Amino acid sequence: YSVGAVVRDHGIPVAHRDSVNTDAFVSRAEGVDVVLSASAPEIFDPEVLAAPSGGCLNVHTAKLPKYRGMLPTFWALYHGEDEIGVTVHTMAEEIDQGEIARQTTFPVESRSLDDVIRQGKRVGGRLAAEALGDVAAGAVTLTPMTGEESYFSFPSAEDRREFQRRGGRLL
C-alpha cells in the first residue's frame, strides 16, 4: 500500500532521493507541474519550493492553522479533540504555512494514536488525489488559513506519559 507500489502498478516511474534540497532535485522539479509532500522528513529550501510551475503541496494531518508542526495527530488527541483535520496546502518558506487547497475532518473513533494516524493517512491520500485532480483540471481554489494558530514540536517522553495518563493509547 505504499506510494511507490501504487505508482509502479500504474507504470509511473519512481526515483528515491535522500534529500530534495539538492541541485539535481531542483533541476528535475523544474520540469513538473507540482511536487506533493506527504510525511516529508525535511524542510524544503526556497529553490525547491519555487521549482515546479504549480508549486509544492503538502498533506498535513491537522486542520490548519491549528496544530502546525510535528505529529499533529498526537497533539489533537492529547488535547481531547473529537475530530481530526486533514489539510492539503501550498508550501511556503515557513512550516505549515501557505494557502489551503483542500481540507476536511474525520471523527475520532479510537483513542489509539496508531489507529487515528492510519485513518488520517487514508483520508490524506484521498484528499491529495482530489487536490491533484484540481491541479490537472486547472480548478484549484486556494483559501487563506484563518482561525486559531498553534505550533507543536515533537512530543517529549513526558508528553507521551501524560497522554497515556489521560487514557490515550499509542497502539
mmCIF file with all atom_site columns, C-alpha atoms in Angstrom:
data_model
loop_
_atom_site.group_PDB
_atom_site.id
_atom_site.type_symbol
_atom_site.label_atom_id
_atom_site.label_alt_id
_atom_site.label_comp_id
_atom_site.label_asym_id
_atom_site.label_entity_id
_atom_site.label_seq_id
_atom_site.pdbx_PDB_ins_code
_atom_site.Cartn_x
_atom_site.Cartn_y
_atom_site.Cartn_z
_atom_site.occupancy
_atom_site.B_iso_or_equiv
_atom_site.pdbx_formal_charge
_atom_site.auth_seq_id
_atom_site.auth_comp_id
_atom_site.auth_asym_id
_atom_site.auth_atom_id
_atom_site.pdbx_PDB_model_num
ATOM 1   C CA . TYR A 1 1   ? 0.000   0.000  0.000   1.00 0.00 ? 1   TYR A CA 1
ATOM 2   C CA . SER A 1 2   ? 2.966   2.336  -0.352  1.00 0.00 ? 2   SER A CA 1
ATOM 3   C CA . VAL A 1 3   ? 3.017   5.250  -2.781  1.00 0.00 ? 3   VAL A CA 1
ATOM 4   C CA . GLY A 1 4   ? 5.880   3.542  -4.595  1.00 0.00 ? 4   GLY A CA 1
ATOM 5   C CA . ALA A 1 5   ? 3.880   0.322  -5.056  1.00 0.00 ? 5   ALA A CA 1
ATOM 6   C CA . VAL A 1 6   ? 0.794   2.140  -6.330  1.00 0.00 ? 6   VAL A CA 1
ATOM 7   C CA . VAL A 1 7   ? 2.640   4.252  -8.875  1.00 0.00 ? 7   VAL A CA 1
ATOM 8   C CA . ARG A 1 8   ? 4.696   1.279  -10.095 1.00 0.00 ? 8   ARG A CA 1
ATOM 9   C CA . ASP A 1 9   ? 1.417   -0.634 -10.604 1.00 0.00 ? 9   ASP A CA 1
ATOM 10  C CA . HIS A 1 10  ? 0.304   2.238  -12.862 1.00 0.00 ? 10  HIS A CA 1
ATOM 11  C CA . GLY A 1 11  ? 3.579   2.372  -14.792 1.00 0.00 ? 11  GLY A CA 1
ATOM 12  C CA . ILE A 1 12  ? 4.700   5.665  -13.292 1.00 0.00 ? 12  ILE A CA 1
ATOM 13  C CA . PRO A 1 13  ? 8.467   5.880  -12.729 1.00 0.00 ? 13  PRO A CA 1
ATOM 14  C CA . VAL A 1 14  ? 9.666   6.385  -9.165  1.00 0.00 ? 14  VAL A CA 1
ATOM 15  C CA . ALA A 1 15  ? 13.052  7.644  -8.042  1.00 0.00 ? 15  ALA A CA 1
ATOM 16  C CA . HIS A 1 16  ? 14.184  7.738  -4.414  1.00 0.00 ? 16  HIS A CA 1
ATOM 17  C CA . ARG A 1 17  ? 16.091  10.797 -3.257  1.00 0.00 ? 17  ARG A CA 1
ATOM 18  C CA . ASP A 1 18  ? 17.906  11.132 0.056   1.00 0.00 ? 18  ASP A CA 1
ATOM 19  C CA . SER A 1 19  ? 17.129  14.853 0.015   1.00 0.00 ? 19  SER A CA 1
ATOM 20  C CA . VAL A 1 20  ? 15.007  17.195 -2.063  1.00 0.00 ? 20  VAL A CA 1
ATOM 21  C CA . ASN A 1 21  ? 17.338  20.069 -1.218  1.00 0.00 ? 21  ASN A CA 1
ATOM 22  C CA . THR A 1 22  ? 19.863  19.325 -3.958  1.00 0.00 ? 22  THR A CA 1
ATOM 23  C CA . ASP A 1 23  ? 20.621  20.949 -7.287  1.00 0.00 ? 23  ASP A CA 1
ATOM 24  C CA . ALA A 1 24  ? 19.729  17.666 -9.019  1.00 0.00 ? 24  ALA A CA 1
ATOM 25  C CA . PHE A 1 25  ? 16.259  17.585 -7.452  1.00 0.00 ? 25  PHE A CA 1
ATOM 26  C CA . VAL A 1 26  ? 15.611  21.253 -8.193  1.00 0.00 ? 26  VAL A CA 1
ATOM 27  C CA . SER A 1 27  ? 16.600  20.725 -11.845 1.00 0.00 ? 27  SER A CA 1
ATOM 28  C CA . ARG A 1 28  ? 14.244  17.741 -12.081 1.00 0.00 ? 28  ARG A CA 1
ATOM 29  C CA . ALA A 1 29  ? 11.386  19.590 -10.312 1.00 0.00 ? 29  ALA A CA 1
ATOM 30  C CA . GLU A 1 30  ? 11.613  22.470 -12.803 1.00 0.00 ? 30  GLU A CA 1
ATOM 31  C CA . GLY A 1 31  ? 10.050  20.150 -15.383 1.00 0.00 ? 31  GLY A CA 1
ATOM 32  C CA . VAL A 1 32  ? 6.980   19.164 -13.356 1.00 0.00 ? 32  VAL A CA 1
ATOM 33  C CA . ASP A 1 33  ? 3.664   20.824 -12.575 1.00 0.00 ? 33  ASP A CA 1
ATOM 34  C CA . VAL A 1 34  ? 3.572   20.212 -8.819  1.00 0.00 ? 34  VAL A CA 1
ATOM 35  C CA . VAL A 1 35  ? 5.542   18.468 -6.076  1.00 0.00 ? 35  VAL A CA 1
ATOM 36  C CA . LEU A 1 36  ? 3.437   16.658 -3.464  1.00 0.00 ? 36  LEU A CA 1
ATOM 37  C CA . SER A 1 37  ? 4.909   16.281 0.013   1.00 0.00 ? 37  SER A CA 1
ATOM 38  C CA . ALA A 1 38  ? 3.462   13.619 2.307   1.00 0.00 ? 38  ALA A CA 1
ATOM 39  C CA . SER A 1 39  ? 5.335   12.958 5.558   1.00 0.00 ? 39  SER A CA 1
ATOM 40  C CA . ALA A 1 40  ? 8.498   14.580 4.217   1.00 0.00 ? 40  ALA A CA 1
ATOM 41  C CA . PRO A 1 41  ? 11.323  14.384 6.751   1.00 0.00 ? 41  PRO A CA 1
ATOM 42  C CA . GLU A 1 42  ? 12.907  17.705 5.809   1.00 0.00 ? 42  GLU A CA 1
ATOM 43  C CA . ILE A 1 43  ? 12.090  21.359 5.282   1.00 0.00 ? 43  ILE A CA 1
ATOM 44  C CA . PHE A 1 44  ? 12.126  22.335 1.609   1.00 0.00 ? 44  PHE A CA 1
ATOM 45  C CA . ASP A 1 45  ? 14.610  25.035 0.612   1.00 0.00 ? 45  ASP A CA 1
ATOM 46  C CA . PRO A 1 46  ? 13.210  28.084 -1.239  1.00 0.00 ? 46  PRO A CA 1
ATOM 47  C CA . GLU A 1 47  ? 14.734  26.819 -4.501  1.00 0.00 ? 47  GLU A CA 1
ATOM 48  C CA . VAL A 1 48  ? 12.721  23.590 -4.222  1.00 0.00 ? 48  VAL A CA 1
ATOM 49  C CA . LEU A 1 49  ? 9.506   25.456 -3.425  1.00 0.00 ? 49  LEU A CA 1
ATOM 50  C CA . ALA A 1 50  ? 9.966   27.657 -6.495  1.00 0.00 ? 50  ALA A CA 1
ATOM 51  C CA . ALA A 1 51  ? 10.989  24.894 -8.953  1.00 0.00 ? 51  ALA A CA 1
ATOM 52  C CA . PRO A 1 52  ? 7.681   23.302 -10.085 1.00 0.00 ? 52  PRO A CA 1
ATOM 53  C CA . SER A 1 53  ? 5.432   25.547 -12.180 1.00 0.00 ? 53  SER A CA 1
ATOM 54  C CA . GLY A 1 54  ? 2.436   24.885 -9.905  1.00 0.00 ? 54  GLY A CA 1
ATOM 55  C CA . GLY A 1 55  ? 4.416   24.997 -6.661  1.00 0.00 ? 55  GLY A CA 1
ATOM 56  C CA . CYS A 1 56  ? 4.548   22.425 -3.899  1.00 0.00 ? 56  CYS A CA 1
ATOM 57  C CA . LEU A 1 57  ? 1.620   20.938 -1.995  1.00 0.00 ? 57  LEU A CA 1
ATOM 58  C CA . ASN A 1 58  ? 1.827   19.342 1.447   1.00 0.00 ? 58  ASN A CA 1
ATOM 59  C CA . VAL A 1 59  ? -0.522  16.862 3.120   1.00 0.00 ? 59  VAL A CA 1
ATOM 60  C CA . HIS A 1 60  ? -0.815  17.715 6.829   1.00 0.00 ? 60  HIS A CA 1
ATOM 61  C CA . THR A 1 61  ? -2.899  15.613 9.203   1.00 0.00 ? 61  THR A CA 1
ATOM 62  C CA . ALA A 1 62  ? -4.462  18.522 11.053  1.00 0.00 ? 62  ALA A CA 1
ATOM 63  C CA . LYS A 1 63  ? -6.930  21.270 10.360  1.00 0.00 ? 63  LYS A CA 1
ATOM 64  C CA . LEU A 1 64  ? -4.513  24.105 9.737   1.00 0.00 ? 64  LEU A CA 1
ATOM 65  C CA . PRO A 1 65  ? -3.650  26.614 11.043  1.00 0.00 ? 65  PRO A CA 1
ATOM 66  C CA . LYS A 1 66  ? -4.324  24.788 14.311  1.00 0.00 ? 66  LYS A CA 1
ATOM 67  C CA . TYR A 1 67  ? -1.784  22.052 15.110  1.00 0.00 ? 67  TYR A CA 1
ATOM 68  C CA . ARG A 1 68  ? 1.033   23.214 12.876  1.00 0.00 ? 68  ARG A CA 1
ATOM 69  C CA . GLY A 1 69  ? 4.283   21.335 13.321  1.00 0.00 ? 69  GLY A CA 1
ATOM 70  C CA . MET A 1 70  ? 5.306   17.836 14.253  1.00 0.00 ? 70  MET A CA 1
ATOM 71  C CA . LEU A 1 71  ? 3.000   14.844 14.847  1.00 0.00 ? 71  LEU A CA 1
ATOM 72  C CA . PRO A 1 72  ? -0.236  16.876 14.831  1.00 0.00 ? 72  PRO A CA 1
ATOM 73  C CA . THR A 1 73  ? -2.428  13.800 15.344  1.00 0.00 ? 73  THR A CA 1
ATOM 74  C CA . PHE A 1 74  ? -0.748  13.172 18.692  1.00 0.00 ? 74  PHE A CA 1
ATOM 75  C CA . TRP A 1 75  ? -1.384  16.743 19.785  1.00 0.00 ? 75  TRP A CA 1
ATOM 76  C CA . ALA A 1 76  ? -5.030  16.705 18.691  1.00 0.00 ? 76  ALA A CA 1
ATOM 77  C CA . LEU A 1 77  ? -5.630  13.514 20.714  1.00 0.00 ? 77  LEU A CA 1
ATOM 78  C CA . TYR A 1 78  ? -3.569  14.908 23.613  1.00 0.00 ? 78  TYR A CA 1
ATOM 79  C CA . HIS A 1 79  ? -5.932  17.899 23.719  1.00 0.00 ? 79  HIS A CA 1
ATOM 80  C CA . GLY A 1 80  ? -9.043  15.695 23.563  1.00 0.00 ? 80  GLY A CA 1
ATOM 81  C CA . GLU A 1 81  ? -10.249 16.630 20.084  1.00 0.00 ? 81  GLU A CA 1
ATOM 82  C CA . ASP A 1 82  ? -13.292 14.698 18.800  1.00 0.00 ? 82  ASP A CA 1
ATOM 83  C CA . GLU A 1 83  ? -12.292 15.112 15.183  1.00 0.00 ? 83  GLU A CA 1
ATOM 84  C CA . ILE A 1 84  ? -9.033  15.218 13.271  1.00 0.00 ? 84  ILE A CA 1
ATOM 85  C CA . GLY A 1 85  ? -8.418  17.567 10.385  1.00 0.00 ? 85  GLY A CA 1
ATOM 86  C CA . VAL A 1 86  ? -6.523  16.904 7.187   1.00 0.00 ? 86  VAL A CA 1
ATOM 87  C CA . THR A 1 87  ? -5.247  19.783 5.064   1.00 0.00 ? 87  THR A CA 1
ATOM 88  C CA . VAL A 1 88  ? -3.618  19.890 1.647   1.00 0.00 ? 88  VAL A CA 1
ATOM 89  C CA . HIS A 1 89  ? -1.936  23.267 1.381   1.00 0.00 ? 89  HIS A CA 1
ATOM 90  C CA . THR A 1 90  ? 0.562   25.164 -0.706  1.00 0.00 ? 90  THR A CA 1
ATOM 91  C CA . MET A 1 91  ? 4.005   25.166 0.821   1.00 0.00 ? 91  MET A CA 1
ATOM 92  C CA . ALA A 1 92  ? 5.769   28.352 1.863   1.00 0.00 ? 92  ALA A CA 1
ATOM 93  C CA . GLU A 1 93  ? 9.136   29.000 3.480   1.00 0.00 ? 93  GLU A CA 1
ATOM 94  C CA . GLU A 1 94  ? 7.577   28.885 6.956   1.00 0.00 ? 94  GLU A CA 1
ATOM 95  C CA . ILE A 1 95  ? 6.480   25.431 8.117   1.00 0.00 ? 95  ILE A CA 1
ATOM 96  C CA . ASP A 1 96  ? 2.796   24.591 7.588   1.00 0.00 ? 96  ASP A CA 1
ATOM 97  C CA . GLN A 1 97  ? 2.009   27.979 6.099   1.00 0.00 ? 97  GLN A CA 1
ATOM 98  C CA . GLY A 1 98  ? 0.629   28.769 2.669   1.00 0.00 ? 98  GLY A CA 1
ATOM 99  C CA . GLU A 1 99  ? -2.933  28.535 1.420   1.00 0.00 ? 99  GLU A CA 1
ATOM 100 C CA . ILE A 1 100 ? -5.442  25.720 1.724   1.00 0.00 ? 100 ILE A CA 1
ATOM 101 C CA . ALA A 1 101 ? -6.200  23.730 -1.435  1.00 0.00 ? 101 ALA A CA 1
ATOM 102 C CA . ARG A 1 102 ? -8.379  21.086 0.281   1.00 0.00 ? 102 ARG A CA 1
ATOM 103 C CA . GLN A 1 103 ? -9.407  20.482 3.884   1.00 0.00 ? 103 GLN A CA 1
ATOM 104 C CA . THR A 1 104 ? -11.639 18.016 5.693   1.00 0.00 ? 104 THR A CA 1
ATOM 105 C CA . THR A 1 105 ? -12.140 16.369 9.071   1.00 0.00 ? 105 THR A CA 1
ATOM 106 C CA . PHE A 1 106 ? -12.968 12.891 10.279  1.00 0.00 ? 106 PHE A CA 1
ATOM 107 C CA . PRO A 1 107 ? -14.318 11.753 13.658  1.00 0.00 ? 107 PRO A CA 1
ATOM 108 C CA . VAL A 1 108 ? -12.033 10.200 16.250  1.00 0.00 ? 108 VAL A CA 1
ATOM 109 C CA . GLU A 1 109 ? -13.352 6.658  16.602  1.00 0.00 ? 109 GLU A CA 1
ATOM 110 C CA . SER A 1 110 ? -10.406 5.326  18.616  1.00 0.00 ? 110 SER A CA 1
ATOM 111 C CA . ARG A 1 111 ? -8.098  6.787  21.237  1.00 0.00 ? 111 ARG A CA 1
ATOM 112 C CA . SER A 1 112 ? -5.237  4.752  19.796  1.00 0.00 ? 112 SER A CA 1
ATOM 113 C CA . LEU A 1 113 ? -2.697  7.076  18.216  1.00 0.00 ? 113 LEU A CA 1
ATOM 114 C CA . ASP A 1 114 ? -1.740  4.373  15.709  1.00 0.00 ? 114 ASP A CA 1
ATOM 115 C CA . ASP A 1 115 ? -5.374  3.848  14.609  1.00 0.00 ? 115 ASP A CA 1
ATOM 116 C CA . VAL A 1 116 ? -6.006  7.570  14.172  1.00 0.00 ? 116 VAL A CA 1
ATOM 117 C CA . ILE A 1 117 ? -2.735  8.141  12.286  1.00 0.00 ? 117 ILE A CA 1
ATOM 118 C CA . ARG A 1 118 ? -3.622  5.302  9.900   1.00 0.00 ? 118 ARG A CA 1
ATOM 119 C CA . GLN A 1 119 ? -7.092  6.737  9.333   1.00 0.00 ? 119 GLN A CA 1
ATOM 120 C CA . GLY A 1 120 ? -5.583  10.190 8.767   1.00 0.00 ? 120 GLY A CA 1
ATOM 121 C CA . LYS A 1 121 ? -3.184  8.800  6.159   1.00 0.00 ? 121 LYS A CA 1
ATOM 122 C CA . ARG A 1 122 ? -6.092  7.181  4.271   1.00 0.00 ? 122 ARG A CA 1
ATOM 123 C CA . VAL A 1 123 ? -8.117  10.406 4.358   1.00 0.00 ? 123 VAL A CA 1
ATOM 124 C CA . GLY A 1 124 ? -4.990  12.396 3.434   1.00 0.00 ? 124 GLY A CA 1
ATOM 125 C CA . GLY A 1 125 ? -4.322  10.179 0.431   1.00 0.00 ? 125 GLY A CA 1
ATOM 126 C CA . ARG A 1 126 ? -7.848  10.690 -0.879  1.00 0.00 ? 126 ARG A CA 1
ATOM 127 C CA . LEU A 1 127 ? -7.676  14.433 -0.244  1.00 0.00 ? 127 LEU A CA 1
ATOM 128 C CA . ALA A 1 128 ? -4.293  14.684 -2.002  1.00 0.00 ? 128 ALA A CA 1
ATOM 129 C CA . ALA A 1 129 ? -5.705  12.811 -5.015  1.00 0.00 ? 129 ALA A CA 1
ATOM 130 C CA . GLU A 1 130 ? -8.602  15.282 -5.145  1.00 0.00 ? 130 GLU A CA 1
ATOM 131 C CA . ALA A 1 131 ? -6.213  18.246 -4.902  1.00 0.00 ? 131 ALA A CA 1
ATOM 132 C CA . LEU A 1 132 ? -4.025  16.838 -7.684  1.00 0.00 ? 132 LEU A CA 1
ATOM 133 C CA . GLY A 1 133 ? -7.188  16.344 -9.751  1.00 0.00 ? 133 GLY A CA 1
ATOM 134 C CA . ASP A 1 134 ? -7.961  20.026 -9.181  1.00 0.00 ? 134 ASP A CA 1
ATOM 135 C CA . VAL A 1 135 ? -4.448  20.916 -10.370 1.00 0.00 ? 135 VAL A CA 1
ATOM 136 C CA . ALA A 1 136 ? -4.839  18.763 -13.500 1.00 0.00 ? 136 ALA A CA 1
ATOM 137 C CA . ALA A 1 137 ? -8.211  20.366 -14.276 1.00 0.00 ? 137 ALA A CA 1
ATOM 138 C CA . GLY A 1 138 ? -6.918  23.895 -13.644 1.00 0.00 ? 138 GLY A CA 1
ATOM 139 C CA . ALA A 1 139 ? -9.568  24.257 -10.960 1.00 0.00 ? 139 ALA A CA 1
ATOM 140 C CA . VAL A 1 140 ? -7.585  24.795 -7.754  1.00 0.00 ? 140 VAL A CA 1
ATOM 141 C CA . THR A 1 141 ? -9.287  27.128 -5.309  1.00 0.00 ? 141 THR A CA 1
ATOM 142 C CA . LEU A 1 142 ? -6.926  28.417 -2.624  1.00 0.00 ? 142 LEU A CA 1
ATOM 143 C CA . THR A 1 143 ? -8.129  29.927 0.633   1.00 0.00 ? 143 THR A CA 1
ATOM 144 C CA . PRO A 1 144 ? -6.093  31.637 3.346   1.00 0.00 ? 144 PRO A CA 1
ATOM 145 C CA . MET A 1 145 ? -5.508  29.859 6.638   1.00 0.00 ? 145 MET A CA 1
ATOM 146 C CA . THR A 1 146 ? -7.599  31.534 9.302   1.00 0.00 ? 146 THR A CA 1
ATOM 147 C CA . GLY A 1 147 ? -8.540  30.750 12.879  1.00 0.00 ? 147 GLY A CA 1
ATOM 148 C CA . GLU A 1 148 ? -6.676  29.601 15.961  1.00 0.00 ? 148 GLU A CA 1
ATOM 149 C CA . GLU A 1 149 ? -2.975  29.113 15.322  1.00 0.00 ? 149 GLU A CA 1
ATOM 150 C CA . SER A 1 150 ? -0.544  26.902 17.196  1.00 0.00 ? 150 SER A CA 1
ATOM 151 C CA . TYR A 1 151 ? 2.763   25.152 16.583  1.00 0.00 ? 151 TYR A CA 1
ATOM 152 C CA . PHE A 1 152 ? 3.903   21.956 18.241  1.00 0.00 ? 152 PHE A CA 1
ATOM 153 C CA . SER A 1 153 ? 7.274   20.255 18.261  1.00 0.00 ? 153 SER A CA 1
ATOM 154 C CA . PHE A 1 154 ? 7.803   16.501 18.501  1.00 0.00 ? 154 PHE A CA 1
ATOM 155 C CA . PRO A 1 155 ? 6.270   15.206 21.781  1.00 0.00 ? 155 PRO A CA 1
ATOM 156 C CA . SER A 1 156 ? 8.648   14.560 24.658  1.00 0.00 ? 156 SER A CA 1
ATOM 157 C CA . ALA A 1 157 ? 8.668   11.432 26.816  1.00 0.00 ? 157 ALA A CA 1
ATOM 158 C CA . GLU A 1 158 ? 6.773   13.433 29.454  1.00 0.00 ? 158 GLU A CA 1
ATOM 159 C CA . ASP A 1 159 ? 4.136   14.452 26.861  1.00 0.00 ? 159 ASP A CA 1
ATOM 160 C CA . ARG A 1 160 ? 3.696   10.762 25.952  1.00 0.00 ? 160 ARG A CA 1
ATOM 161 C CA . ARG A 1 161 ? 3.341   9.760  29.615  1.00 0.00 ? 161 ARG A CA 1
ATOM 162 C CA . GLU A 1 162 ? 0.735   12.491 30.172  1.00 0.00 ? 162 GLU A CA 1
ATOM 163 C CA . PHE A 1 163 ? -1.152  11.372 27.033  1.00 0.00 ? 163 PHE A CA 1
ATOM 164 C CA . GLN A 1 164 ? -1.282  7.828  28.388  1.00 0.00 ? 164 GLN A CA 1
ATOM 165 C CA . ARG A 1 165 ? -2.220  9.035  31.898  1.00 0.00 ? 165 ARG A CA 1
ATOM 166 C CA . ARG A 1 166 ? -5.220  10.791 30.302  1.00 0.00 ? 166 ARG A CA 1
ATOM 167 C CA . GLY A 1 167 ? -6.339  7.483  28.747  1.00 0.00 ? 167 GLY A CA 1
ATOM 168 C CA . GLY A 1 168 ? -4.683  7.790  25.353  1.00 0.00 ? 168 GLY A CA 1
ATOM 169 C CA . ARG A 1 169 ? -3.131  4.689  23.825  1.00 0.00 ? 169 ARG A CA 1
ATOM 170 C CA . LEU A 1 170 ? -0.197  4.531  21.460  1.00 0.00 ? 170 LEU A CA 1
ATOM 171 C CA . LEU A 1 171 ? -1.302  1.216  19.900  1.00 0.00 ? 171 LEU A CA 1
#
